[in-house]
Amino acid sequence: MLCEEKLEVFENGFADGKFHLEVEFYGGDARRLLLAVIRELYLPDYGEDYVYPFECAKEFWGIYMDGSEAVAEEFRPNPIKFLNQSVLNRLEKALEETGAPEEVRESIDFEKAEIHKLKKGLLALGKNFILDEGTKTLIVFNKPSARELILKYMGMLDGA
């Protein structure tokens, strides 16, 4: 669904021509997180009162969410000390459980990713993906700069 001249929202993500950003998710439901990202992207253009692309995506996804619910959190890194076979096996299993298409799974390289230990499992951060073992959610994106923006709202995966 076209929500803005250059923002297209689809079942599992969005593509934005203005920011040249594409984000998709597999596995757990990351729509609330993506709503927060869309809201932040367009907030400077629309202001606090009514961010049309956010409202449009919300309606398309059938999610009730007030703009004030888009809560950013500071990511507190907790990197693992060693990337061993056990950790790789856990990440591969979590990746399989997301149900992502094979070509997407093949593009994931855990060897080059930052791996962090969180309360609910491992978090793998690559230059074009984030895999949350705890929620079995894979988020893929086309711009490495999107990673920091997505990380700000990772806490919203719990409430999805």
Backbone as a chain_set.jsonl record, in Angstrom:
{"seq": "MLCEEKLEVFENGFADGKFHLEVEFYGGDARRLLLAVIRELYLPDYGEDYVYPFECAKEFWGIYMDGSEAVAEEFRPNPIKFLNQSVLNRLEKALEETGAPEEVRESIDFEKAEIHKLKKGLLALGKNFILDEGTKTLIVFNKPSARELILKYMGMLDGA", "coords": {"N": [[0.851, -1.177, 0.0], [0.58, 2.182, -0.835], [1.686, 4.709, 1.114], [2.684, 7.22, 1.242], [4.085, 9.54, -0.985], [6.532, 8.316, -1.623], [6.666, 6.143, 0.076], [6.117, 2.821, 0.564], [4.165, 0.388, 2.042], [4.151, -2.95, 3.098], [3.029, -6.336, 3.859], [5.12, -7.465, 5.526], [6.955, -5.418, 6.026], [8.555, -2.381, 4.787], [9.194, -0.083, 2.076], [11.024, 2.711, 1.279], [11.327, 5.394, -0.771], [12.185, 8.007, -0.431], [14.078, 8.036, 1.651], [15.559, 6.008, 0.727], [15.373, 3.42, 1.807], [14.842, 0.095, 2.745], [13.085, -2.223, 4.634], [12.501, -5.358, 6.053], [10.787, -7.943, 7.847], [10.934, -11.163, 9.438], [9.538, -14.086, 10.94], [8.946, -13.458, 14.269], [6.548, -10.856, 15.14], [7.199, -7.736, 13.974], [5.958, -5.378, 13.452], [5.103, -3.213, 15.097], [7.532, -2.156, 15.928], [8.522, -1.343, 13.424], [6.601, 0.581, 12.821], [7.294, 2.535, 14.686], [9.797, 3.231, 13.679], [9.086, 4.27, 11.144], [7.559, 6.443, 11.997], [9.536, 7.986, 13.288], [11.198, 8.574, 11.108], [9.583, 10.258, 9.542], [8.736, 12.254, 11.245], [10.111, 14.822, 11.383], [9.12, 16.02, 9.016], [6.343, 16.156, 9.352], [5.664, 16.849, 12.001], [4.679, 16.638, 15.499], [1.865, 16.25, 15.861], [0.275, 14.858, 13.789], [1.391, 12.334, 12.053], [1.296, 11.452, 8.984], [2.301, 9.19, 7.297], [2.875, 7.273, 9.297], [0.33, 6.934, 10.468], [-1.043, 5.904, 8.274], [0.362, 3.485, 7.736], [-0.145, 2.193, 10.12], [-2.914, 1.825, 9.948], [-3.028, 0.159, 7.676], [-1.7, -2.135, 8.629], [-3.41, -2.796, 10.65], [-3.126, -2.102, 13.355], [-3.495, -0.78, 16.545], [-1.961, 1.953, 17.785], [-0.633, 4.514, 19.593], [1.21, 7.472, 18.871], [2.822, 8.189, 21.01], [3.511, 5.811, 22.095], [5.679, 4.881, 20.791], [8.526, 4.133, 21.825], [11.796, 4.907, 22.367], [14.759, 3.221, 23.261], [17.861, 3.063, 24.986], [20.4, 1.185, 23.592], [22.124, -1.275, 25.232], [25.084, -2.591, 24.902], [26.23, -5.947, 25.156], [28.495, -7.73, 24.465], [29.344, -11.055, 23.407], [32.102, -13.077, 24.491], [33.457, -15.044, 22.981], [32.982, -16.435, 19.773], [31.692, -19.345, 19.338], [31.08, -22.759, 18.195], [28.731, -23.633, 19.411], [27.309, -21.257, 19.911], [26.985, -20.365, 17.263], [25.385, -22.471, 16.307], [23.033, -22.077, 17.825], [22.222, -19.583, 16.81], [21.852, -20.203, 14.086], [19.743, -22.012, 14.317], [17.735, -20.328, 15.372], [17.524, -18.598, 13.211], [16.535, -20.325, 11.229], [14.024, -20.83, 12.372], [12.687, -18.465, 11.93], [11.531, -18.578, 9.489], [12.309, -17.27, 7.215], [12.843, -16.598, 3.707], [14.936, -18.729, 1.674], [16.973, -17.383, 0.158], [17.271, -15.054, 1.618], [18.1, -16.047, 4.113], [20.547, -17.151, 3.341], [22.043, -14.892, 2.891], [22.808, -14.011, 5.341], [25.428, -13.536, 7.553], [26.871, -14.786, 10.191], [29.444, -14.916, 11.134], [30.678, -12.471, 10.686], [29.183, -10.806, 12.189], [28.166, -8.812, 15.053], [27.727, -10.253, 18.156], [25.515, -10.344, 20.795], [24.672, -10.917, 24.22], [21.567, -11.171, 25.633], [18.889, -10.811, 28.061], [16.801, -12.45, 27.149], [17.955, -14.115, 25.284], [20.192, -14.472, 22.454], [21.483, -11.774, 20.452], [22.08, -10.962, 17.236], [23.945, -8.797, 15.305], [24.288, -7.641, 12.205], [25.684, -6.029, 9.262], [23.548, -5.679, 7.607], [21.381, -6.825, 8.845], [19.385, -7.832, 11.73], [19.113, -10.207, 14.16], [17.033, -11.524, 16.505], [17.21, -13.789, 18.906], [15.581, -14.392, 21.089], [12.928, -13.505, 20.483], [12.616, -14.728, 18.127], [12.931, -13.305, 15.714], [13.804, -11.914, 12.638], [15.221, -9.15, 11.171], [15.752, -7.505, 8.246], [17.618, -5.191, 6.283], [18.476, -2.615, 3.9], [20.357, -0.607, 4.215], [23.21, 0.032, 6.075], [23.157, 2.092, 7.998], [20.597, 2.062, 8.992], [20.516, 0.247, 11.017], [21.125, 1.298, 13.612], [18.898, 2.917, 14.065], [16.824, 1.028, 14.076], [17.671, -0.543, 16.23], [17.198, 1.203, 18.358], [14.521, 0.862, 18.869], [14.135, -1.779, 19.557], [13.113, -2.834, 21.927], [10.42, -2.762, 21.555], [9.679, -5.063, 20.339], [8.96, -6.918, 22.226], [6.414, -6.145, 23.018], [4.891, -6.646, 20.832]], "CA": [[0.0, 0.0, 0.0], [1.344, 3.416, -0.916], [1.266, 5.576, 2.225], [3.277, 8.531, 1.034], [4.549, 9.514, -2.369], [7.638, 7.372, -1.806], [6.65, 5.105, 1.113], [5.231, 1.692, 0.317], [4.093, -0.52, 3.185], [3.631, -4.259, 2.734], [2.751, -7.208, 5.012], [6.237, -7.698, 6.447], [7.98, -4.382, 5.975], [8.27, -1.189, 3.997], [10.228, 0.442, 1.191], [10.887, 4.152, 1.26], [12.156, 6.007, -1.803], [12.748, 9.28, 0.041], [15.275, 7.728, 2.437], [16.186, 4.85, 0.064], [15.451, 2.425, 2.863], [13.93, -1.045, 2.693], [13.169, -3.03, 5.848], [11.565, -6.471, 6.098], [10.973, -8.805, 9.014], [10.473, -12.547, 9.341], [9.424, -14.713, 12.26], [8.116, -12.694, 15.196], [5.878, -9.679, 14.605], [7.975, -6.519, 14.21], [5.241, -4.237, 12.877], [5.12, -2.064, 16.023], [8.883, -1.598, 15.827], [8.605, -0.633, 12.145], [5.788, 1.802, 12.944], [8.11, 3.522, 15.408], [10.838, 3.684, 12.744], [8.424, 5.134, 10.154], [7.196, 7.689, 12.685], [10.748, 8.796, 13.489], [11.676, 9.048, 9.809], [8.726, 11.32, 9.005], [8.413, 13.254, 12.267], [10.547, 16.183, 11.014], [8.293, 16.563, 7.932], [4.933, 16.302, 9.727], [5.465, 17.37, 13.341], [4.163, 15.701, 16.508], [0.417, 16.056, 15.907], [-0.291, 13.838, 12.91], [2.402, 11.866, 11.111], [0.465, 10.695, 8.055], [2.791, 7.852, 6.926], [2.71, 6.426, 10.477], [-1.099, 6.636, 10.581], [-1.4, 5.071, 7.126], [0.932, 2.149, 7.958], [-0.889, 1.653, 11.254], [-4.206, 1.381, 9.433], [-2.781, -0.977, 6.776], [-1.341, -3.301, 9.441], [-4.476, -3.082, 11.606], [-2.545, -2.009, 14.703], [-3.762, 0.462, 17.269], [-0.764, 2.4, 18.5], [-0.495, 5.954, 19.686], [2.585, 7.909, 18.614], [3.583, 8.247, 22.267], [3.945, 4.454, 22.43], [6.941, 4.629, 20.093], [9.49, 4.449, 22.867], [13.183, 4.559, 22.062], [15.561, 2.811, 24.417], [19.29, 3.022, 24.708], [20.907, -0.179, 23.475], [23.266, -1.524, 26.097], [25.777, -3.75, 24.346], [26.784, -6.967, 26.041], [29.032, -8.679, 23.489], [29.878, -12.319, 23.902], [33.562, -13.068, 24.406], [33.923, -15.93, 21.919], [31.991, -16.989, 18.851], [32.008, -20.765, 19.194], [30.113, -23.538, 17.417], [27.469, -23.666, 20.152], [26.627, -19.986, 19.641], [26.593, -20.408, 15.855], [24.257, -23.404, 16.181], [21.837, -21.404, 18.364], [21.811, -18.542, 15.873], [21.347, -20.873, 12.888], [18.426, -22.56, 14.671], [16.817, -19.189, 15.463], [17.33, -18.118, 11.842], [15.621, -21.286, 10.587], [12.692, -20.682, 12.958], [12.027, -17.243, 11.458], [10.815, -18.868, 8.256], [12.751, -16.37, 6.144], [13.162, -17.3, 2.465], [16.302, -19.253, 1.624], [17.937, -16.384, -0.319], [17.515, -14.122, 2.727], [18.91, -16.768, 5.106], [21.902, -17.324, 2.812], [22.755, -13.612, 2.935], [23.154, -13.735, 6.736], [26.766, -14.023, 7.896], [27.073, -14.627, 11.631], [30.881, -14.804, 11.4], [31.053, -11.052, 10.645], [28.213, -10.054, 12.994], [28.376, -8.614, 16.487], [26.78, -11.092, 18.886], [25.321, -9.855, 22.161], [23.851, -11.758, 25.098], [20.501, -10.426, 26.299], [18.136, -11.63, 29.025], [15.948, -13.421, 26.474], [18.667, -14.847, 24.24], [21.257, -13.798, 21.721], [21.122, -10.776, 19.462], [23.128, -10.879, 16.223], [23.86, -7.536, 14.573], [25.11, -7.591, 11.005], [25.581, -4.722, 8.608], [22.257, -5.577, 6.935], [20.355, -7.617, 9.538], [19.351, -8.01, 13.181], [18.406, -11.439, 14.516], [16.749, -11.609, 17.935], [16.921, -15.188, 19.219], [14.502, -14.461, 22.075], [11.611, -13.35, 19.858], [12.681, -15.441, 16.831], [12.642, -12.29, 14.712], [14.883, -11.467, 11.772], [14.926, -7.895, 10.49], [16.771, -7.243, 7.237], [17.516, -3.836, 5.753], [19.42, -2.403, 2.816], [21.35, 0.422, 4.552], [23.793, -0.201, 7.406], [22.785, 3.166, 8.931], [19.281, 1.751, 9.554], [20.688, -0.625, 12.181], [21.028, 2.079, 14.854], [17.508, 3.355, 14.202], [16.043, -0.154, 14.455], [18.098, -0.933, 17.583], [16.554, 2.091, 19.333], [13.144, 0.424, 19.155], [14.096, -3.226, 19.736], [12.276, -3.14, 23.081], [9.029, -2.839, 21.109], [9.39, -6.429, 19.89], [8.311, -7.629, 23.338], [4.999, -5.785, 23.095], [4.23, -6.859, 19.536]], "C": [[0.893, 1.235, 0.0], [0.826, 4.379, 0.156], [1.757, 7.006, 2.066], [3.814, 8.438, -0.38], [5.628, 8.455, -2.593], [7.683, 6.264, -0.76], [5.628, 4.034, 0.767], [5.32, 0.743, 1.502], [3.522, -1.844, 2.692], [3.558, -5.124, 3.98], [3.903, -7.295, 6.004], [7.327, -6.643, 6.329], [7.543, -3.157, 5.198], [9.473, -0.85, 3.121], [9.987, 1.935, 1.075], [11.863, 4.752, 0.245], [12.798, 7.305, -1.37], [14.061, 9.039, 0.78], [16.066, 6.563, 1.835], [16.414, 3.72, 1.057], [14.399, 1.344, 2.651], [14.169, -1.88, 3.941], [12.105, -4.12, 5.767], [11.825, -7.262, 7.364], [10.387, -10.175, 8.733], [10.418, -13.121, 10.745], [8.46, -13.932, 13.117], [7.567, -11.43, 14.544], [6.654, -8.413, 14.968], [7.261, -5.275, 13.682], [5.247, -3.016, 13.793], [6.489, -1.376, 15.989], [9.003, -0.793, 14.529], [7.745, 0.621, 12.136], [6.58, 2.901, 13.642], [9.194, 4.09, 14.492], [10.232, 4.635, 11.71], [8.073, 6.478, 10.782], [8.419, 8.583, 12.852], [11.274, 9.354, 12.169], [10.899, 10.275, 9.335], [8.359, 12.408, 10.006], [8.889, 14.663, 11.887], [9.677, 16.817, 9.928], [6.885, 16.922, 8.391], [4.712, 16.945, 11.081], [4.761, 16.351, 14.227], [2.688, 15.327, 16.342], [-0.105, 14.901, 15.06], [0.75, 13.461, 11.856], [1.693, 10.918, 10.139], [1.032, 9.321, 7.68], [2.664, 6.836, 8.07], [1.256, 5.99, 10.602], [-1.547, 5.688, 9.466], [-0.891, 3.636, 7.323], [0.191, 1.439, 9.081], [-2.224, 1.074, 10.788], [-4.03, 0.146, 8.541], [-2.508, -2.25, 7.576], [-2.407, -3.649, 10.481], [-3.992, -3.059, 13.048], [-2.973, -0.692, 15.332], [-2.505, 0.8, 18.057], [-0.72, 3.912, 18.451], [0.968, 6.313, 19.432], [3.448, 7.929, 19.86], [4.067, 6.865, 22.706], [5.232, 4.066, 21.722], [8.074, 5.058, 21.019], [10.886, 3.958, 22.475], [13.892, 4.191, 23.361], [17.019, 2.833, 24.022], [19.725, 1.56, 24.665], [22.148, -0.311, 24.334], [23.97, -2.787, 25.596], [26.321, -4.674, 25.43], [27.376, -8.057, 25.14], [29.528, -9.959, 24.145], [31.386, -12.3, 23.685], [34.074, -13.893, 23.223], [32.767, -16.414, 21.076], [32.375, -18.447, 18.621], [30.898, -21.481, 18.431], [28.746, -23.594, 18.096], [26.645, -22.405, 19.883], [26.14, -19.961, 18.193], [25.389, -21.323, 15.639], [22.958, -22.781, 16.686], [21.308, -20.358, 17.389], [21.232, -19.146, 14.592], [19.94, -21.433, 13.136], [17.38, -21.441, 14.73], [16.511, -18.643, 14.071], [16.361, -19.024, 11.094], [14.187, -21.076, 11.064], [11.969, -19.413, 12.531], [11.21, -17.498, 10.197], [11.176, -17.942, 7.107], [13.06, -17.184, 4.887], [14.643, -17.689, 2.418], [17.315, -18.199, 1.17], [18.246, -15.348, 0.757], [18.412, -14.797, 3.762], [20.352, -16.917, 4.635], [22.71, -16.028, 2.856], [23.22, -13.242, 4.349], [24.509, -14.361, 7.062], [27.027, -13.748, 9.38], [28.549, -14.434, 11.984], [31.329, -13.34, 11.466], [30.148, -10.19, 11.535], [28.724, -9.823, 14.411], [27.317, -9.458, 17.183], [26.726, -10.596, 20.33], [24.437, -10.832, 22.924], [22.854, -10.844, 25.791], [19.787, -11.36, 27.262], [17.376, -12.752, 28.329], [16.64, -14.175, 25.353], [19.738, -14.007, 23.582], [20.675, -12.783, 20.74], [22.303, -10.663, 18.512], [22.904, -9.618, 15.4], [24.825, -7.566, 13.4], [24.97, -6.232, 10.353], [24.244, -4.556, 7.894], [21.162, -6.408, 7.606], [20.493, -7.516, 11.05], [18.542, -9.278, 13.415], [18.276, -11.475, 16.031], [16.325, -13.046, 18.233], [15.713, -15.307, 20.14], [13.113, -14.373, 21.469], [11.527, -14.075, 18.513], [12.317, -14.493, 15.691], [13.91, -11.914, 13.966], [14.412, -10.197, 11.084], [16.073, -7.658, 9.515], [16.53, -5.862, 6.641], [18.633, -3.623, 4.743], [20.495, -1.358, 3.121], [21.896, 0.165, 5.948], [23.401, 0.863, 8.439], [21.427, 2.902, 9.585], [19.4, 0.938, 10.838], [20.51, 0.14, 13.493], [19.6, 2.53, 15.114], [16.623, 2.184, 14.657], [16.388, -0.577, 15.881], [17.431, -0.077, 18.659], [15.195, 1.573, 19.777], [13.024, -1.081, 19.358], [13.214, -3.653, 20.916], [10.808, -3.297, 22.699], [8.683, -4.231, 20.558], [8.658, -7.205, 20.979], [6.806, -7.381, 23.354], [4.236, -6.067, 21.82], [3.242, -8.007, 19.612]], "O": [[1.857, 1.308, 0.762], [-0.326, 4.81, 0.111], [1.248, 7.907, 2.732], [3.977, 7.338, -0.906], [5.639, 7.78, -3.622], [8.657, 5.512, -0.716], [4.429, 4.302, 0.687], [6.41, 0.345, 1.915], [2.533, -1.866, 1.959], [3.981, -4.693, 5.052], [3.678, -7.207, 7.211], [8.504, -6.949, 6.514], [6.356, -2.918, 4.976], [10.601, -1.268, 3.384], [8.869, 2.37, 0.802], [13.079, 4.626, 0.393], [13.853, 7.673, -1.886], [15.041, 9.752, 0.563], [17.11, 6.176, 2.36], [17.499, 3.144, 1.134], [13.227, 1.633, 2.41], [15.309, -2.207, 4.271], [10.948, -3.844, 5.452], [12.936, -7.26, 7.895], [9.48, -10.334, 7.916], [11.158, -12.695, 11.632], [7.297, -13.754, 12.754], [8.071, -10.99, 13.51], [6.752, -8.06, 16.144], [7.89, -4.234, 13.487], [5.384, -1.891, 13.312], [6.573, -0.149, 16.018], [9.53, 0.32, 14.539], [8.112, 1.619, 11.515], [6.539, 4.061, 13.232], [9.475, 5.288, 14.526], [10.802, 5.69, 11.431], [8.269, 7.526, 10.168], [8.359, 9.785, 12.594], [11.747, 10.489, 12.123], [11.481, 11.215, 8.793], [7.724, 13.394, 9.632], [8.13, 15.618, 12.056], [9.51, 18.037, 9.918], [6.292, 17.876, 7.888], [3.659, 17.543, 11.299], [4.3, 15.316, 13.744], [2.303, 14.199, 16.652], [-0.847, 14.054, 15.558], [0.956, 14.191, 10.886], [1.512, 9.735, 10.431], [0.286, 8.344, 7.742], [2.375, 5.665, 7.826], [0.978, 4.81, 10.817], [-2.34, 4.776, 9.701], [-1.634, 2.681, 7.101], [-0.069, 0.238, 9.007], [-2.61, -0.025, 11.186], [-4.803, -0.806, 8.645], [-3.021, -3.318, 7.243], [-2.314, -4.692, 11.127], [-4.395, -3.89, 13.862], [-2.833, 0.374, 14.731], [-2.051, 0.018, 18.892], [-0.766, 4.51, 17.376], [1.863, 5.53, 19.75], [4.658, 7.715, 19.788], [4.927, 6.753, 23.579], [5.815, 3.025, 22.026], [8.517, 6.207, 20.99], [11.116, 2.765, 22.279], [13.648, 4.781, 24.414], [17.363, 2.642, 22.856], [19.45, 0.794, 25.589], [23.106, 0.447, 24.182], [23.512, -3.904, 25.836], [26.803, -4.231, 26.472], [26.84, -9.162, 25.054], [30.051, -9.958, 25.26], [31.888, -11.597, 22.808], [35.016, -13.488, 22.543], [31.705, -16.761, 21.593], [33.26, -18.752, 17.822], [29.893, -20.87, 18.066], [27.717, -23.603, 17.42], [25.437, -22.478, 19.656], [25.002, -19.574, 17.929], [24.48, -20.991, 14.879], [21.908, -22.931, 16.061], [20.101, -20.256, 17.168], [20.231, -18.652, 14.073], [19.063, -21.339, 12.278], [16.277, -21.586, 14.204], [15.375, -18.268, 13.783], [15.466, -18.541, 10.401], [13.248, -21.135, 10.271], [10.763, -19.29, 12.745], [10.306, -16.729, 9.87], [10.432, -17.84, 6.132], [13.492, -18.333, 4.985], [15.486, -17.049, 3.047], [18.408, -18.122, 1.731], [19.357, -14.82, 0.808], [19.374, -14.194, 4.236], [21.279, -16.821, 5.439], [23.94, -16.07, 2.857], [23.947, -12.264, 4.526], [24.712, -15.56, 6.872], [27.359, -12.628, 9.769], [28.867, -13.85, 13.02], [32.25, -13.005, 12.21], [30.335, -8.976, 11.618], [29.595, -10.542, 14.9], [26.137, -9.383, 16.837], [27.753, -10.45, 20.993], [23.567, -11.486, 22.349], [23.231, -9.874, 26.448], [20.051, -12.562, 27.279], [17.306, -13.87, 28.84], [15.971, -14.816, 24.543], [20.135, -12.962, 24.096], [19.545, -12.914, 20.27], [23.405, -10.308, 18.929], [21.818, -9.395, 14.866], [26.041, -7.52, 13.586], [24.224, -5.379, 10.833], [23.836, -3.432, 7.601], [20.124, -6.666, 6.997], [21.548, -7.17, 11.58], [17.42, -9.406, 12.927], [19.274, -11.457, 16.752], [15.23, -13.47, 17.864], [14.906, -16.225, 19.987], [12.209, -15.092, 21.894], [10.494, -14.04, 17.845], [11.51, -14.823, 14.822], [14.948, -11.635, 14.567], [13.336, -10.166, 10.485], [17.236, -7.617, 9.917], [15.389, -5.419, 6.51], [19.618, -4.362, 4.731], [21.454, -1.232, 2.359], [21.128, 0.089, 6.907], [23.321, 0.562, 9.631], [21.138, 3.472, 10.637], [18.484, 0.941, 11.66], [19.813, -0.331, 14.391], [19.144, 2.526, 16.257], [15.771, 2.351, 15.529], [15.499, -0.93, 16.655], [17.131, -0.569, 19.747], [14.765, 1.807, 20.906], [11.914, -1.612, 19.334], [12.631, -4.736, 20.886], [10.037, -3.903, 23.443], [7.51, -4.533, 20.337], [7.823, -8.059, 20.678], [6.021, -8.278, 23.66], [3.047, -5.758, 21.733], [2.594, -8.331, 18.617]]}, "num_chains": 1, "name": "protein.A"}
